[in-house]
């Protein structure tokens, strides 16, 4: 007899269910958007009997359009992968906690940003630190430029 592992590890069951719902909803949205896109592309193809007689400019425009559609579908596919990964981490109890401080990330934040790895406070602190770093780097850049000129 094996011990059944609790889904979500030590996570509160309500929170586990809520986070799962957020991720699965997002996944459904993306899947239906992708299906719609693919259907659109197919109908367009079927409804354009002039397809074979496009001049060069028109057909390259159509190619660009196809490329854009493809890029969009690919982007969505990548998001789907991320959602599946997040669901996997959720099962292991590794999803929804801040990477920096380990605190639970607010559900509202995860609903808006399902791939957030930091809580709001840590994210803000990080942005402030990044901004300081940027200013510091640009000052240092200026200083080394000055030294180069004087040597
Ligand atoms: Zn945090």
Coordinates of N, CA and C and ligand atoms in Angstrom, one line a residue:
X1 N 0.8 -1.2 0.0 CA 0.0 0.0 0.0 C 0.9 1.2 0.0
X2 N 0.6 2.2 -0.9 CA 1.4 3.4 -0.9 C 0.7 4.6 -0.3
X3 N 1.4 5.5 0.2 CA 0.9 6.7 0.8 C 0.5 7.6 -0.3
X4 N -0.8 8.0 -0.3 CA -1.2 8.9 -1.4 C -0.7 10.4 -1.1
X5 N 0.0 10.9 -2.1 CA 0.6 12.2 -1.9 C -0.5 13.3 -2.1
X6 N -0.6 14.2 -1.2 CA -1.6 15.3 -1.2 C -1.2 16.2 -2.4
X7 N -2.1 16.5 -3.3 CA -1.8 17.4 -4.4 C -1.6 18.8 -3.8
X8 N -0.6 19.5 -4.3 CA -0.3 20.8 -3.8 C 0.6 20.8 -2.5
X9 N 1.0 19.6 -2.1 CA 1.9 19.6 -0.9 C 1.2 20.1 0.3
X10 N 1.9 21.1 1.0 CA 1.4 21.6 2.2 C 0.4 22.8 2.0
X11 N 0.1 23.0 0.8 CA -0.8 24.2 0.4 C -2.2 24.0 0.9
X12 N -2.8 25.0 1.4 CA -4.2 25.1 1.8 C -5.0 24.6 0.6
X13 N -6.0 23.7 0.9 CA -6.8 23.1 -0.2 C -7.6 24.1 -1.0
X14 N -8.1 25.1 -0.3 CA -8.9 26.2 -1.0 C -8.0 26.9 -2.0
X15 N -6.8 27.2 -1.5 CA -5.9 28.0 -2.3 C -5.4 27.1 -3.5
X16 N -5.1 25.9 -3.3 CA -4.8 25.0 -4.3 C -5.8 24.9 -5.4
X17 N -7.1 24.8 -5.0 CA -8.2 24.7 -5.9 C -8.3 26.0 -6.7
X18 N -8.2 27.1 -6.0 CA -8.3 28.4 -6.7 C -7.2 28.6 -7.7
X19 N -6.0 28.3 -7.3 CA -4.8 28.5 -8.3 C -5.0 27.6 -9.5
X20 N -5.5 26.4 -9.2 CA -5.7 25.4 -10.3 C -6.7 26.0 -11.3
X21 N -7.8 26.6 -10.7 CA -8.8 27.1 -11.5 C -8.3 28.3 -12.4
X22 N -7.5 29.1 -11.8 CA -6.9 30.3 -12.5 C -6.1 29.8 -13.7
X23 N -5.3 28.8 -13.5 CA -4.4 28.3 -14.5 C -5.2 27.6 -15.6
X24 N -6.2 26.8 -15.2 CA -7.0 26.0 -16.1 C -7.9 26.9 -17.0
X25 N -8.4 28.0 -16.4 CA -9.2 29.0 -17.1 C -8.3 29.6 -18.2
X26 N -7.1 30.0 -17.8 CA -6.2 30.6 -18.7 C -5.9 29.7 -19.9
X27 N -5.7 28.4 -19.5 CA -5.4 27.4 -20.6 C -6.6 27.3 -21.6
X28 N -7.8 27.3 -21.0 CA -9.0 27.1 -21.9 C -9.1 28.3 -22.8
X29 N -8.9 29.5 -22.3 CA -9.0 30.8 -23.1 C -8.0 30.7 -24.3
X30 N -6.8 30.3 -24.0 CA -5.8 30.2 -25.0 C -6.1 29.2 -26.0
X31 N -6.5 28.0 -25.6 CA -6.8 26.9 -26.5 C -8.0 27.3 -27.4
X32 N -9.0 28.0 -26.9 CA -10.1 28.3 -27.8 C -9.7 29.4 -28.7
X33 N -8.8 30.4 -28.3 CA -8.3 31.4 -29.2 C -7.5 30.8 -30.3
X34 N -6.7 29.8 -30.0 CA -5.9 29.1 -31.0 C -6.8 28.4 -32.0
X35 N -7.8 27.7 -31.5 CA -8.7 26.9 -32.4 C -9.4 27.9 -33.3
X36 N -9.8 29.0 -32.8 CA -10.5 30.0 -33.6 C -9.6 30.5 -34.7
X37 N -8.4 30.8 -34.3 CA -7.4 31.3 -35.3 C -7.2 30.3 -36.4
X38 N -7.0 29.0 -36.1 CA -6.8 28.0 -37.0 C -8.0 27.9 -38.0
X39 N -9.2 27.9 -37.4 CA -10.4 27.9 -38.1 C -10.5 29.0 -39.1
X40 N -10.2 30.2 -38.6 CA -10.2 31.4 -39.5 C -9.3 31.2 -40.7
X41 N -8.1 30.8 -40.4 CA -7.1 30.6 -41.5 C -7.7 29.6 -42.6
X42 N -8.3 28.5 -42.1 CA -8.9 27.5 -43.0 C -10.0 28.1 -43.8
X43 N -10.9 28.8 -43.2 CA -12.1 29.4 -43.9 C -11.6 30.4 -45.0
X44 N -10.6 31.2 -44.5 CA -10.1 32.2 -45.5 C -9.5 31.5 -46.7
X45 N -8.8 30.4 -46.5 CA -8.2 29.7 -47.6 C -9.2 29.1 -48.5
X46 N -10.3 28.6 -47.9 CA -11.4 28.0 -48.7 C -12.2 29.0 -49.5
X47 N -12.3 30.2 -48.9 CA -13.1 31.2 -49.5 C -12.4 32.1 -50.5
X48 N -11.1 31.8 -50.8 CA -10.4 32.7 -51.8 C -10.0 31.9 -53.0
X49 N -10.9 31.8 -54.0 CA -10.6 31.1 -55.2 C -9.5 31.8 -56.0
X50 N -9.3 33.1 -55.7 CA -8.4 33.9 -56.5 C -6.9 33.6 -56.0
X51 N -6.8 32.8 -55.0 CA -5.5 32.5 -54.4 C -4.4 32.3 -55.4
X52 N -4.7 31.5 -56.4 CA -3.7 31.2 -57.4 C -3.3 32.3 -58.3
X53 N -4.1 33.4 -58.4 CA -3.8 34.4 -59.4 C -3.4 35.7 -58.7
X54 N -3.0 35.7 -57.4 CA -2.5 36.9 -56.8 C -1.2 37.4 -57.5
X55 N -1.1 38.7 -57.6 CA 0.2 39.2 -58.1 C 1.2 39.2 -57.0
X56 N 2.5 39.4 -57.3 CA 3.6 39.3 -56.4 C 3.4 40.1 -55.1
X57 N 3.0 41.3 -55.3 CA 2.8 42.2 -54.1 C 1.7 41.6 -53.2
X58 N 0.6 41.2 -53.8 CA -0.5 40.7 -53.0 C -0.1 39.4 -52.2
X59 N 0.6 38.6 -52.9 CA 0.9 37.3 -52.3 C 2.0 37.5 -51.2
X60 N 2.9 38.4 -51.4 CA 3.9 38.6 -50.3 C 3.2 39.3 -49.1
X61 N 2.2 40.1 -49.4 CA 1.4 40.6 -48.2 C 0.7 39.5 -47.5
X62 N 0.1 38.5 -48.3 CA -0.5 37.4 -47.7 C 0.5 36.6 -46.9
X63 N 1.7 36.5 -47.4 CA 2.7 35.7 -46.7 C 3.0 36.4 -45.3
X64 N 3.1 37.7 -45.3 CA 3.4 38.4 -44.1 C 2.3 38.2 -43.1
X65 N 1.1 38.2 -43.6 CA -0.1 38.0 -42.8 C 0.0 36.6 -42.1
X66 N 0.3 35.6 -43.0 CA 0.5 34.2 -42.5 C 1.6 34.1 -41.4
X67 N 2.7 34.9 -41.7 CA 3.8 34.8 -40.7 C 3.3 35.4 -39.3
X68 N 2.5 36.5 -39.4 CA 2.0 37.1 -38.2 C 1.1 36.1 -37.5
X69 N 0.2 35.5 -38.2 CA -0.7 34.5 -37.6 C 0.1 33.4 -37.0
X70 N 1.1 32.9 -37.7 CA 1.9 31.8 -37.2 C 2.6 32.2 -35.9
X71 N 3.2 33.5 -35.9 CA 3.9 33.9 -34.7 C 3.0 34.0 -33.5
X72 N 1.7 34.5 -33.8 CA 0.7 34.6 -32.7 C 0.4 33.2 -32.1
X73 N 0.2 32.3 -33.0 CA -0.1 30.9 -32.6 C 1.0 30.3 -31.8
X74 N 2.2 30.6 -32.3 CA 3.4 30.1 -31.6 C 3.6 30.7 -30.2
X75 N 3.3 32.0 -30.1 CA 3.4 32.7 -28.8 C 2.4 32.0 -27.8
X76 N 1.2 31.8 -28.4 CA 0.2 31.2 -27.5 C 0.6 29.8 -27.1
X77 N 1.2 29.0 -28.0 CA 1.7 27.7 -27.7 C 2.7 27.7 -26.6
X78 N 3.6 28.8 -26.6 CA 4.6 28.9 -25.6 C 3.9 29.2 -24.2
X79 N 2.9 30.1 -24.3 CA 2.2 30.4 -23.0 C 1.5 29.1 -22.5
X80 N 1.0 28.3 -23.4 CA 0.4 27.0 -23.0 C 1.4 26.1 -22.3
X81 N 2.6 26.1 -22.8 CA 3.6 25.3 -22.2 C 3.9 25.8 -20.8
X82 N 4.0 27.1 -20.6 CA 4.2 27.7 -19.3 C 3.1 27.4 -18.3
X83 N 1.9 27.4 -18.8 CA 0.7 27.1 -18.0 C 0.8 25.6 -17.5
X84 N 1.2 24.7 -18.5 CA 1.3 23.3 -18.1 C 2.4 23.1 -17.1
X85 N 3.5 23.8 -17.3 CA 4.6 23.8 -16.3 C 4.1 24.3 -14.9
X86 N 3.4 25.4 -14.9 CA 2.9 25.9 -13.7 C 1.9 25.0 -13.0
X87 N 1.1 24.3 -13.8 CA 0.2 23.3 -13.2 C 1.0 22.1 -12.6
X88 N 2.1 21.7 -13.3 CA 3.0 20.7 -12.7 C 3.6 21.1 -11.4
X89 N 4.0 22.4 -11.3 CA 4.6 22.9 -10.1 C 3.6 23.0 -9.0
X90 N 2.3 23.4 -9.4 CA 1.2 23.4 -8.4 C 1.0 22.1 -7.8
X91 N 1.0 21.0 -8.6 CA 0.9 19.7 -8.1 C 1.9 19.3 -7.0
X92 N 3.1 19.9 -7.2 CA 4.2 19.6 -6.3 C 4.3 20.6 -5.2
X93 N 3.4 21.5 -5.2 CA 3.3 22.6 -4.1 C 4.4 23.6 -4.3
X94 N 4.9 23.8 -5.5 CA 6.0 24.7 -5.8 C 5.5 26.0 -6.5
X95 N 4.2 26.1 -6.7 CA 3.6 27.2 -7.4 C 2.9 28.2 -6.5
X96 N 3.1 29.5 -6.8 CA 2.3 30.4 -6.1 C 3.0 31.0 -4.8
X97 N 4.2 30.6 -4.6 CA 5.0 31.2 -3.5 C 6.1 32.1 -4.1
X98 N 6.4 33.1 -3.3 CA 7.4 34.1 -3.8 C 8.8 33.4 -3.8
X99 N 9.5 33.7 -4.9 CA 10.8 33.1 -5.1 C 11.8 33.7 -4.1
X100 N 11.6 35.0 -3.7 CA 12.5 35.7 -2.9 C 12.2 35.4 -1.4
X101 N 11.0 35.7 -0.9 CA 10.7 35.6 0.5 C 9.9 34.3 0.9
X102 N 9.4 33.6 -0.1 CA 8.7 32.3 0.2 C 7.3 32.5 0.7
X103 N 6.8 33.8 0.8 CA 5.5 34.0 1.2 C 4.5 33.7 0.0
X104 N 3.3 33.4 0.3 CA 2.3 33.2 -0.7 C 2.0 34.4 -1.6
X105 N 2.0 34.3 -2.9 CA 1.7 35.4 -3.8 C 0.2 35.5 -3.8
X106 N -0.3 36.7 -3.7 CA -1.8 37.0 -3.6 C -2.5 36.4 -4.8
X107 N -3.7 35.8 -4.6 CA -4.4 35.2 -5.8 C -4.7 36.2 -6.8
X108 N -5.1 37.4 -6.4 CA -5.4 38.5 -7.4 C -4.2 38.8 -8.3
X109 N -3.0 38.7 -7.7 CA -1.8 39.0 -8.5 C -1.6 37.8 -9.5
X110 N -1.8 36.6 -9.0 CA -1.6 35.5 -9.9 C -2.7 35.4 -11.0
X111 N -3.8 35.9 -10.7 CA -4.9 35.9 -11.7 C -4.5 36.9 -12.9
X112 N -3.9 38.0 -12.5 CA -3.4 39.0 -13.5 C -2.1 38.6 -14.1
X113 N -1.2 38.0 -13.3 CA 0.1 37.5 -13.8 C 0.3 36.1 -13.4
X114 N -0.2 35.1 -14.2 CA -0.1 33.7 -13.7 C 1.3 33.2 -13.6
X115 N 2.3 33.9 -14.2 CA 3.7 33.4 -14.1 C 4.5 34.3 -13.2
X116 N 3.9 35.1 -12.4 CA 4.6 35.9 -11.4 C 5.4 34.9 -10.5
X117 N 6.7 35.2 -10.2 CA 7.4 34.3 -9.3 C 7.8 35.1 -8.0
X118 N 7.4 36.3 -8.0 CA 7.6 37.1 -6.7 C 6.4 37.7 -6.3
X119 N 6.3 38.0 -5.0 CA 5.1 38.7 -4.4 C 5.3 40.2 -4.8
X120 N 4.3 41.0 -4.6 CA 4.3 42.4 -5.0 C 5.4 43.1 -4.4
X121 N 5.6 42.9 -3.1 CA 6.6 43.7 -2.4 C 8.0 43.4 -2.9
X122 N 8.3 42.1 -3.1 CA 9.6 41.7 -3.6 C 9.8 42.2 -5.0
X123 N 8.8 42.1 -5.8 CA 8.9 42.6 -7.2 C 9.2 44.1 -7.2
X124 N 8.5 44.9 -6.4 CA 8.8 46.3 -6.3 C 10.2 46.6 -5.8
X125 N 10.6 45.9 -4.8 CA 12.0 46.1 -4.3 C 13.0 45.8 -5.4
X126 N 12.7 44.7 -6.2 CA 13.6 44.4 -7.3 C 13.7 45.5 -8.3
X127 N 12.5 46.0 -8.6 CA 12.5 47.1 -9.6 C 13.3 48.3 -9.2
X128 N 13.1 48.6 -7.9 CA 13.9 49.8 -7.3 C 15.3 49.5 -7.4
X129 N 15.7 48.2 -7.1 CA 17.1 47.9 -7.1 C 17.7 47.9 -8.5
X130 N 16.9 47.5 -9.5 CA 17.3 47.4 -10.9 C 17.5 48.9 -11.4
X131 N 16.5 49.7 -10.9 CA 16.6 51.2 -11.3 C 17.9 51.8 -10.8
X132 N 18.2 51.5 -9.5 CA 19.4 52.0 -8.9 C 20.7 51.5 -9.7
X133 N 20.6 50.2 -10.0 CA 21.7 49.6 -10.7 C 21.9 50.3 -12.1
X134 N 20.8 50.6 -12.7 CA 20.8 51.2 -14.0 C 21.5 52.6 -13.9
X135 N 21.1 53.4 -12.9 CA 21.6 54.7 -12.7 C 23.1 54.6 -12.4
X136 N 23.4 53.7 -11.6 CA 24.8 53.5 -11.1 C 25.7 53.1 -12.4
X137 N 25.1 52.2 -13.2 CA 25.9 51.7 -14.4 C 26.1 52.9 -15.3
X138 N 25.1 53.8 -15.5 CA 25.2 54.9 -16.5 C 26.2 55.9 -15.9
X139 N 26.2 56.1 -14.6 CA 27.2 57.0 -14.0 C 28.6 56.4 -14.2
X140 N 28.8 55.1 -13.9 CA 30.1 54.5 -14.1 C 30.5 54.6 -15.5
X141 N 29.5 54.3 -16.5 CA 29.8 54.4 -17.9 C 30.4 55.8 -18.2
X142 N 29.7 56.8 -17.6 CA 30.2 58.2 -17.9 C 31.5 58.4 -17.3
X143 N 31.8 57.9 -16.1 CA 33.1 58.1 -15.5 C 34.2 57.4 -16.3
X144 N 34.0 56.2 -16.8 CA 35.0 55.5 -17.6 C 35.3 56.2 -18.9
X145 N 34.2 56.8 -19.5 CA 34.4 57.5 -20.7 C 35.3 58.7 -20.5
X146 N 35.0 59.4 -19.3 CA 35.9 60.5 -18.9 C 37.3 60.1 -18.8
X147 N 37.5 59.0 -18.1 CA 38.9 58.5 -17.9 C 39.6 58.2 -19.2
X148 N 38.8 57.6 -20.2 CA 39.4 57.3 -21.5 C 39.9 58.5 -22.2
X149 N 39.1 59.6 -22.0 CA 39.4 60.8 -22.7 C 40.6 61.5 -22.1
X150 N 40.8 61.3 -20.8 CA 41.9 62.0 -20.2 C 43.2 61.2 -20.3
X151 N 43.2 60.0 -20.7 CA 44.4 59.2 -20.7 C 45.1 59.4 -22.0
Ligands
LIG1 ZN1 8.3 38.1 -1.6

